[in-house]
PDB file of C-alpha atoms in Angstrom:
ATOM      1  CA  UNK R   1     -36.059 -43.478 -10.940  1.00 68.00           C
ATOM      2  CA  UNK R   2     -33.768 -44.475 -13.781  1.00 76.00           C
ATOM      3  CA  UNK R   3     -34.667 -41.372 -15.802  1.00 85.00           C
ATOM      4  CA  UNK R   4     -33.942 -39.170 -12.835  1.00 87.00           C
ATOM      5  CA  UNK R   5     -30.537 -40.675 -12.430  1.00 88.00           C
ATOM      6  CA  UNK R   6     -29.852 -40.291 -16.154  1.00 88.00           C
ATOM      7  CA  UNK R   7     -30.985 -36.628 -16.105  1.00 89.00           C
ATOM      8  CA  UNK R   8     -28.742 -35.874 -13.161  1.00 89.00           C
ATOM      9  CA  UNK R   9     -25.728 -37.546 -14.871  1.00 87.00           C
ATOM     10  CA  UNK R  10     -26.333 -35.690 -18.147  1.00 87.00           C
ATOM     11  CA  UNK R  11     -26.500 -32.398 -16.105  1.00 88.00           C
ATOM     12  CA  UNK R  12     -23.320 -33.172 -14.407  1.00 91.00           C
ATOM     13  CA  UNK R  13     -21.618 -34.031 -17.704  1.00 90.00           C
ATOM     14  CA  UNK R  14     -22.962 -30.838 -19.339  1.00 88.00           C
ATOM     15  CA  UNK R  15     -21.404 -28.843 -16.305  1.00 88.00           C
ATOM     16  CA  UNK R  16     -18.153 -30.507 -16.566  1.00 88.00           C
ATOM     17  CA  UNK R  17     -18.113 -29.885 -20.255  1.00 89.00           C
ATOM     18  CA  UNK R  18     -18.953 -26.187 -19.902  1.00 85.00           C
ATOM     19  CA  UNK R  19     -16.153 -26.026 -17.219  1.00 84.00           C
ATOM     20  CA  UNK R  20     -13.650 -27.573 -19.664  1.00 87.00           C
ATOM     21  CA  UNK R  21     -14.618 -25.180 -22.379  1.00 88.00           C
ATOM     22  CA  UNK R  22     -14.397 -22.180 -20.013  1.00 85.00           C
ATOM     23  CA  UNK R  23     -10.944 -23.391 -18.924  1.00 88.00           C
ATOM     24  CA  UNK R  24      -9.642 -23.642 -22.570  1.00 92.00           C
ATOM     25  CA  UNK R  25     -11.096 -20.164 -23.300  1.00 91.00           C
ATOM     26  CA  UNK R  26      -9.451 -18.743 -20.189  1.00 91.00           C
ATOM     27  CA  UNK R  27      -6.083 -20.208 -21.225  1.00 93.00           C
ATOM     28  CA  UNK R  28      -6.377 -18.789 -24.637  1.00 95.00           C
ATOM     29  CA  UNK R  29      -7.361 -15.451 -23.263  1.00 94.00           C
ATOM     30  CA  UNK R  30      -4.304 -15.276 -21.023  1.00 95.00           C
ATOM     31  CA  UNK R  31      -2.055 -16.285 -23.850  1.00 96.00           C
ATOM     32  CA  UNK R  32      -3.634 -13.508 -25.986  1.00 95.00           C
ATOM     33  CA  UNK R  33      -3.438 -10.948 -23.169  1.00 95.00           C
ATOM     34  CA  UNK R  34       0.300 -11.569 -22.573  1.00 95.00           C
ATOM     35  CA  UNK R  35       0.910 -11.497 -26.366  1.00 95.00           C
ATOM     36  CA  UNK R  36      -0.858  -8.063 -26.582  1.00 94.00           C
ATOM     37  CA  UNK R  37       0.887  -6.865 -23.526  1.00 93.00           C
ATOM     38  CA  UNK R  38       4.260  -7.861 -25.194  1.00 93.00           C
ATOM     39  CA  UNK R  39       3.437  -5.833 -28.316  1.00 91.00           C
ATOM     40  CA  UNK R  40       2.381  -2.916 -26.058  1.00 89.00           C
ATOM     41  CA  UNK R  41       5.738  -3.028 -24.197  1.00 90.00           C
ATOM     42  CA  UNK R  42       7.709  -3.040 -27.495  1.00 88.00           C
ATOM     43  CA  UNK R  43       5.697  -0.153 -28.737  1.00 84.00           C
ATOM     44  CA  UNK R  44       6.360   1.818 -25.505  1.00 82.00           C
ATOM     45  CA  UNK R  45       9.991   0.978 -25.534  1.00 81.00           C
ATOM     46  CA  UNK R  46      10.671   3.326 -28.448  1.00 77.00           C
ATOM     47  CA  UNK R  47       8.973   6.308 -26.795  1.00 73.00           C
ATOM     48  CA  UNK R  48      10.406   8.885 -24.552  1.00 70.00           C
ATOM     49  CA  UNK R  49       9.786   7.549 -21.223  1.00 69.00           C
ATOM     50  CA  UNK R  50       7.905  10.442 -19.431  1.00 73.00           C
ATOM     51  CA  UNK R  51       4.784   9.323 -17.679  1.00 77.00           C
ATOM     52  CA  UNK R  52       4.506   6.259 -20.050  1.00 77.00           C
ATOM     53  CA  UNK R  53       7.093   4.582 -17.787  1.00 80.00           C
ATOM     54  CA  UNK R  54       4.396   4.061 -15.170  1.00 81.00           C
ATOM     55  CA  UNK R  55       2.077   2.583 -17.565  1.00 83.00           C
ATOM     56  CA  UNK R  56       4.683   0.280 -18.831  1.00 87.00           C
ATOM     57  CA  UNK R  57       5.098  -0.909 -15.182  1.00 87.00           C
ATOM     58  CA  UNK R  58       1.376  -1.684 -14.947  1.00 85.00           C
ATOM     59  CA  UNK R  59       1.506  -3.616 -18.141  1.00 92.00           C
ATOM     60  CA  UNK R  60       4.144  -5.842 -16.506  1.00 93.00           C
ATOM     61  CA  UNK R  61       2.036  -5.984 -13.519  1.00 94.00           C
ATOM     62  CA  UNK R  62      -0.915  -7.123 -15.514  1.00 95.00           C
ATOM     63  CA  UNK R  63       1.219  -9.965 -17.032  1.00 94.00           C
ATOM     64  CA  UNK R  64       1.981 -11.205 -13.487  1.00 95.00           C
ATOM     65  CA  UNK R  65      -1.624 -11.096 -12.716  1.00 95.00           C
ATOM     66  CA  UNK R  66      -2.488 -13.288 -15.662  1.00 95.00           C
ATOM     67  CA  UNK R  67       0.315 -15.656 -15.018  1.00 94.00           C
ATOM     68  CA  UNK R  68      -0.943 -16.031 -11.423  1.00 94.00           C
ATOM     69  CA  UNK R  69      -4.424 -16.699 -12.723  1.00 92.00           C
ATOM     70  CA  UNK R  70      -3.192 -18.987 -15.398  1.00 90.00           C
ATOM     71  CA  UNK R  71      -1.072 -21.200 -12.842  1.00 91.00           C
ATOM     72  CA  UNK R  72      -3.547 -20.723  -9.969  1.00 91.00           C
ATOM     73  CA  UNK R  73      -0.511 -19.678  -7.897  1.00 92.00           C
ATOM     74  CA  UNK R  74      -0.789 -16.663  -5.610  1.00 92.00           C
ATOM     75  CA  UNK R  75       3.040 -16.476  -5.415  1.00 93.00           C
ATOM     76  CA  UNK R  76       3.179 -15.150  -8.834  1.00 93.00           C
ATOM     77  CA  UNK R  77       0.621 -12.466  -7.986  1.00 94.00           C
ATOM     78  CA  UNK R  78       1.675  -8.882  -8.400  1.00 94.00           C
ATOM     79  CA  UNK R  79       1.589  -6.318  -5.620  1.00 94.00           C
ATOM     80  CA  UNK R  80      -2.031  -6.137  -4.440  1.00 95.00           C
ATOM     81  CA  UNK R  81      -1.721  -2.941  -2.343  1.00 95.00           C
ATOM     82  CA  UNK R  82      -2.491  -0.007  -4.678  1.00 93.00           C
ATOM     83  CA  UNK R  83      -0.128   2.270  -2.679  1.00 92.00           C
ATOM     84  CA  UNK R  84       2.722   0.060  -2.866  1.00 92.00           C
ATOM     85  CA  UNK R  85       3.162  -0.707  -6.675  1.00 90.00           C
ATOM     86  CA  UNK R  86       5.279   1.744  -8.742  1.00 87.00           C
ATOM     87  CA  UNK R  87       2.354   3.536 -10.086  1.00 89.00           C
ATOM     88  CA  UNK R  88       0.681   3.858  -6.746  1.00 91.00           C
ATOM     89  CA  UNK R  89       3.754   5.349  -5.127  1.00 90.00           C
ATOM     90  CA  UNK R  90       4.164   7.779  -7.990  1.00 89.00           C
ATOM     91  CA  UNK R  91       0.554   8.782  -7.827  1.00 89.00           C
ATOM     92  CA  UNK R  92       0.771   9.509  -4.248  1.00 89.00           C
ATOM     93  CA  UNK R  93       4.178  11.343  -4.307  1.00 88.00           C
ATOM     94  CA  UNK R  94       4.373  13.192  -7.602  1.00 86.00           C
ATOM     95  CA  UNK R  95       1.341  12.420  -9.430  1.00 86.00           C
ATOM     96  CA  UNK R  96      -0.810  14.889  -7.625  1.00 84.00           C
ATOM     97  CA  UNK R  97       1.587  17.812  -8.623  1.00 84.00           C
ATOM     98  CA  UNK R  98       1.898  16.544 -12.176  1.00 84.00           C
ATOM     99  CA  UNK R  99      -1.825  16.010 -12.805  1.00 84.00           C
ATOM    100  CA  UNK R 100      -2.998  19.542 -12.407  1.00 76.00           C
ATOM    101  CA  UNK R 101      -6.769  18.810 -12.947  1.00 79.00           C
ATOM    102  CA  UNK R 102      -7.938  17.600  -9.487  1.00 83.00           C
ATOM    103  CA  UNK R 103     -10.862  15.830 -10.826  1.00 87.00           C
ATOM    104  CA  UNK R 104      -8.731  13.987 -13.381  1.00 89.00           C
ATOM    105  CA  UNK R 105      -6.283  12.905 -10.525  1.00 91.00           C
ATOM    106  CA  UNK R 106      -9.280  11.422  -8.620  1.00 93.00           C
ATOM    107  CA  UNK R 107     -10.446   9.651 -11.590  1.00 93.00           C
ATOM    108  CA  UNK R 108      -7.104   8.155 -12.304  1.00 93.00           C
ATOM    109  CA  UNK R 109      -6.791   7.260  -8.505  1.00 94.00           C
ATOM    110  CA  UNK R 110     -10.204   5.525  -8.577  1.00 96.00           C
ATOM    111  CA  UNK R 111      -9.301   3.609 -11.684  1.00 95.00           C
ATOM    112  CA  UNK R 112      -6.038   2.431 -10.088  1.00 95.00           C
ATOM    113  CA  UNK R 113      -7.844   1.376  -6.832  1.00 96.00           C
ATOM    114  CA  UNK R 114     -10.397  -0.545  -8.753  1.00 97.00           C
ATOM    115  CA  UNK R 115      -7.648  -2.334 -10.738  1.00 96.00           C
ATOM    116  CA  UNK R 116      -6.032  -3.536  -7.569  1.00 96.00           C
ATOM    117  CA  UNK R 117      -9.439  -4.429  -6.089  1.00 97.00           C
ATOM    118  CA  UNK R 118     -10.003  -6.654  -9.106  1.00 96.00           C
ATOM    119  CA  UNK R 119      -6.682  -8.275  -8.583  1.00 96.00           C
ATOM    120  CA  UNK R 120      -7.378  -8.933  -5.119  1.00 96.00           C
ATOM    121  CA  UNK R 121     -10.647 -10.725  -6.039  1.00 95.00           C
ATOM    122  CA  UNK R 122      -8.592 -12.981  -8.350  1.00 94.00           C
ATOM    123  CA  UNK R 123      -6.175 -13.623  -5.401  1.00 94.00           C
ATOM    124  CA  UNK R 124      -9.087 -14.564  -3.229  1.00 94.00           C
ATOM    125  CA  UNK R 125     -10.349 -17.085  -5.789  1.00 91.00           C
ATOM    126  CA  UNK R 126      -6.976 -18.593  -5.966  1.00 91.00           C
ATOM    127  CA  UNK R 127      -6.534 -18.762  -2.272  1.00 90.00           C
ATOM    128  CA  UNK R 128      -9.826 -20.428  -1.732  1.00 89.00           C
ATOM    129  CA  UNK R 129      -9.152 -22.786  -4.641  1.00 85.00           C
ATOM    130  CA  UNK R 130     -12.460 -21.476  -6.188  1.00 77.00           C
ATOM    131  CA  UNK R 131     -11.234 -20.679  -9.768  1.00 67.00           C
ATOM    132  CA  UNK R 132     -14.400 -20.360 -11.653  1.00 79.00           C
ATOM    133  CA  UNK R 133     -13.099 -19.878 -15.171  1.00 83.00           C
ATOM    134  CA  UNK R 134     -16.064 -17.582 -15.903  1.00 83.00           C
ATOM    135  CA  UNK R 135     -15.307 -15.243 -12.889  1.00 87.00           C
ATOM    136  CA  UNK R 136     -11.575 -15.298 -13.598  1.00 88.00           C
ATOM    137  CA  UNK R 137     -12.119 -14.327 -17.231  1.00 89.00           C
ATOM    138  CA  UNK R 138     -14.385 -11.518 -16.239  1.00 92.00           C
ATOM    139  CA  UNK R 139     -11.977 -10.246 -13.809  1.00 94.00           C
ATOM    140  CA  UNK R 140      -8.990 -10.453 -16.217  1.00 94.00           C
ATOM    141  CA  UNK R 141     -11.038  -8.683 -18.964  1.00 95.00           C
ATOM    142  CA  UNK R 142     -11.916  -5.825 -16.399  1.00 96.00           C
ATOM    143  CA  UNK R 143      -8.186  -5.585 -15.275  1.00 96.00           C
ATOM    144  CA  UNK R 144      -7.236  -5.267 -18.978  1.00 95.00           C
ATOM    145  CA  UNK R 145      -9.901  -2.680 -19.625  1.00 96.00           C
ATOM    146  CA  UNK R 146      -9.051  -0.576 -16.516  1.00 95.00           C
ATOM    147  CA  UNK R 147      -5.231  -0.751 -17.520  1.00 93.00           C
ATOM    148  CA  UNK R 148      -6.008   0.550 -20.787  1.00 91.00           C
ATOM    149  CA  UNK R 149      -7.992   3.284 -19.429  1.00 92.00           C
ATOM    150  CA  UNK R 150      -5.193   4.432 -17.075  1.00 91.00           C
ATOM    151  CA  UNK R 151      -2.748   4.242 -20.043  1.00 87.00           C
ATOM    152  CA  UNK R 152      -4.910   6.478 -22.184  1.00 86.00           C
ATOM    153  CA  UNK R 153      -5.230   9.039 -19.288  1.00 87.00           C
ATOM    154  CA  UNK R 154      -1.526   8.970 -18.791  1.00 85.00           C
ATOM    155  CA  UNK R 155      -0.921   9.400 -22.450  1.00 82.00           C
ATOM    156  CA  UNK R 156      -3.170  12.491 -22.666  1.00 83.00           C
ATOM    157  CA  UNK R 157      -1.388  14.016 -19.653  1.00 83.00           C
ATOM    158  CA  UNK R 158       2.073  13.191 -21.036  1.00 79.00           C
ATOM    159  CA  UNK R 159       0.945  14.736 -24.442  1.00 77.00           C
ATOM    160  CA  UNK R 160      -0.242  17.942 -22.602  1.00 79.00           C
ATOM    161  CA  UNK R 161       3.100  18.164 -20.829  1.00 77.00           C
ATOM    162  CA  UNK R 162       5.062  17.686 -24.074  1.00 72.00           C
ATOM    163  CA  UNK R 163       3.011  20.354 -25.765  1.00 76.00           C
ATOM    164  CA  UNK R 164       3.477  22.764 -22.755  1.00 76.00           C
ATOM    165  CA  UNK R 165       7.219  22.081 -23.094  1.00 75.00           C
ATOM    166  CA  UNK R 166       7.145  22.603 -26.838  1.00 74.00           C
ATOM    167  CA  UNK R 167       5.591  26.043 -26.550  1.00 80.00           C
ATOM    168  CA  UNK R 168       8.610  27.405 -24.582  1.00 81.00           C
ATOM    169  CA  UNK R 169      12.245  28.107 -25.494  1.00 80.00           C
ATOM    170  CA  UNK R 170      14.253  25.712 -23.455  1.00 78.00           C
ATOM    171  CA  UNK R 171      17.045  28.348 -22.794  1.00 81.00           C
ATOM    172  CA  UNK R 172      14.956  31.304 -21.746  1.00 84.00           C
ATOM    173  CA  UNK R 173      11.740  29.398 -20.772  1.00 79.00           C
ATOM    174  CA  UNK R 174       9.596  32.214 -22.577  1.00 80.00           C
ATOM    175  CA  UNK R 175       7.145  31.366 -25.392  1.00 78.00           C
ATOM    176  CA  UNK R 176       8.650  30.425 -28.689  1.00 81.00           C
ATOM    177  CA  UNK R 177       8.005  32.367 -31.839  1.00 81.00           C
ATOM    178  CA  UNK R 178       5.212  30.186 -33.019  1.00 80.00           C
ATOM    179  CA  UNK R 179       3.347  30.469 -29.826  1.00 75.00           C
ATOM    180  CA  UNK R 180       4.007  34.291 -29.668  1.00 73.00           C
ATOM    181  CA  UNK R 181       2.547  34.662 -33.116  1.00 80.00           C
ATOM    182  CA  UNK R 182      -0.518  32.665 -32.251  1.00 76.00           C
ATOM    183  CA  UNK R 183      -1.116  34.623 -28.988  1.00 71.00           C
ATOM    184  CA  UNK R 184      -0.645  37.940 -30.873  1.00 76.00           C
ATOM    185  CA  UNK R 185      -3.115  36.893 -33.604  1.00 76.00           C
ATOM    186  CA  UNK R 186      -5.585  35.626 -31.046  1.00 72.00           C
ATOM    187  CA  UNK R 187      -5.393  38.882 -29.062  1.00 75.00           C
ATOM    188  CA  UNK R 188      -5.514  40.942 -32.313  1.00 71.00           C
ATOM    189  CA  UNK R 189      -8.658  39.063 -33.291  1.00 68.00           C
ATOM    190  CA  UNK R 190     -10.303  39.760 -29.739  1.00 66.00           C
ATOM    191  CA  UNK R 191      -9.463  43.347 -29.949  1.00 67.00           C
ATOM    192  CA  UNK R 192     -11.007  43.657 -33.374  1.00 68.00           C
ATOM    193  CA  UNK R 193     -14.175  41.886 -32.139  1.00 53.00           C
TER     194      UNK R 193
END
């Protein structure tokens, strides 16, 4: 009987030790995430604001999410409704016209919905006082990854818009000389072929 009690005691001690290690790892991850986000925000501040403005908003949103997880306080939670955050409103109103590729629009919308779903999972954990550090870590990592995917997609769309603008003369809205030369050369090559 004594061996069984000692074994149970050691198992409980091991579980507490694992929990403490996971707690420390989660705290360090939250600090590192917030530090990475600050660097991202500084980098974005020097850019022309275009569509990147909406990504910037989601980096701040992600910081609030990590603060809520770190403090286990839902009052610090960012907007959980994917249609009410700045990016969600833009996506529903202007995003559909700006993102001309319908499959790309659906992909970004799905990523955004998933990001808010992950945040709601964190909010549920905090509300139920069931803050498993392992699950919290997994959710935060997933949120950061999705946020980066959204940022990459917006960056590509923003670059495409910039390139489209760069091809045209701002006064006349016709193709500039570089683009006319390229168009002529391409058509000439096609005619020869």
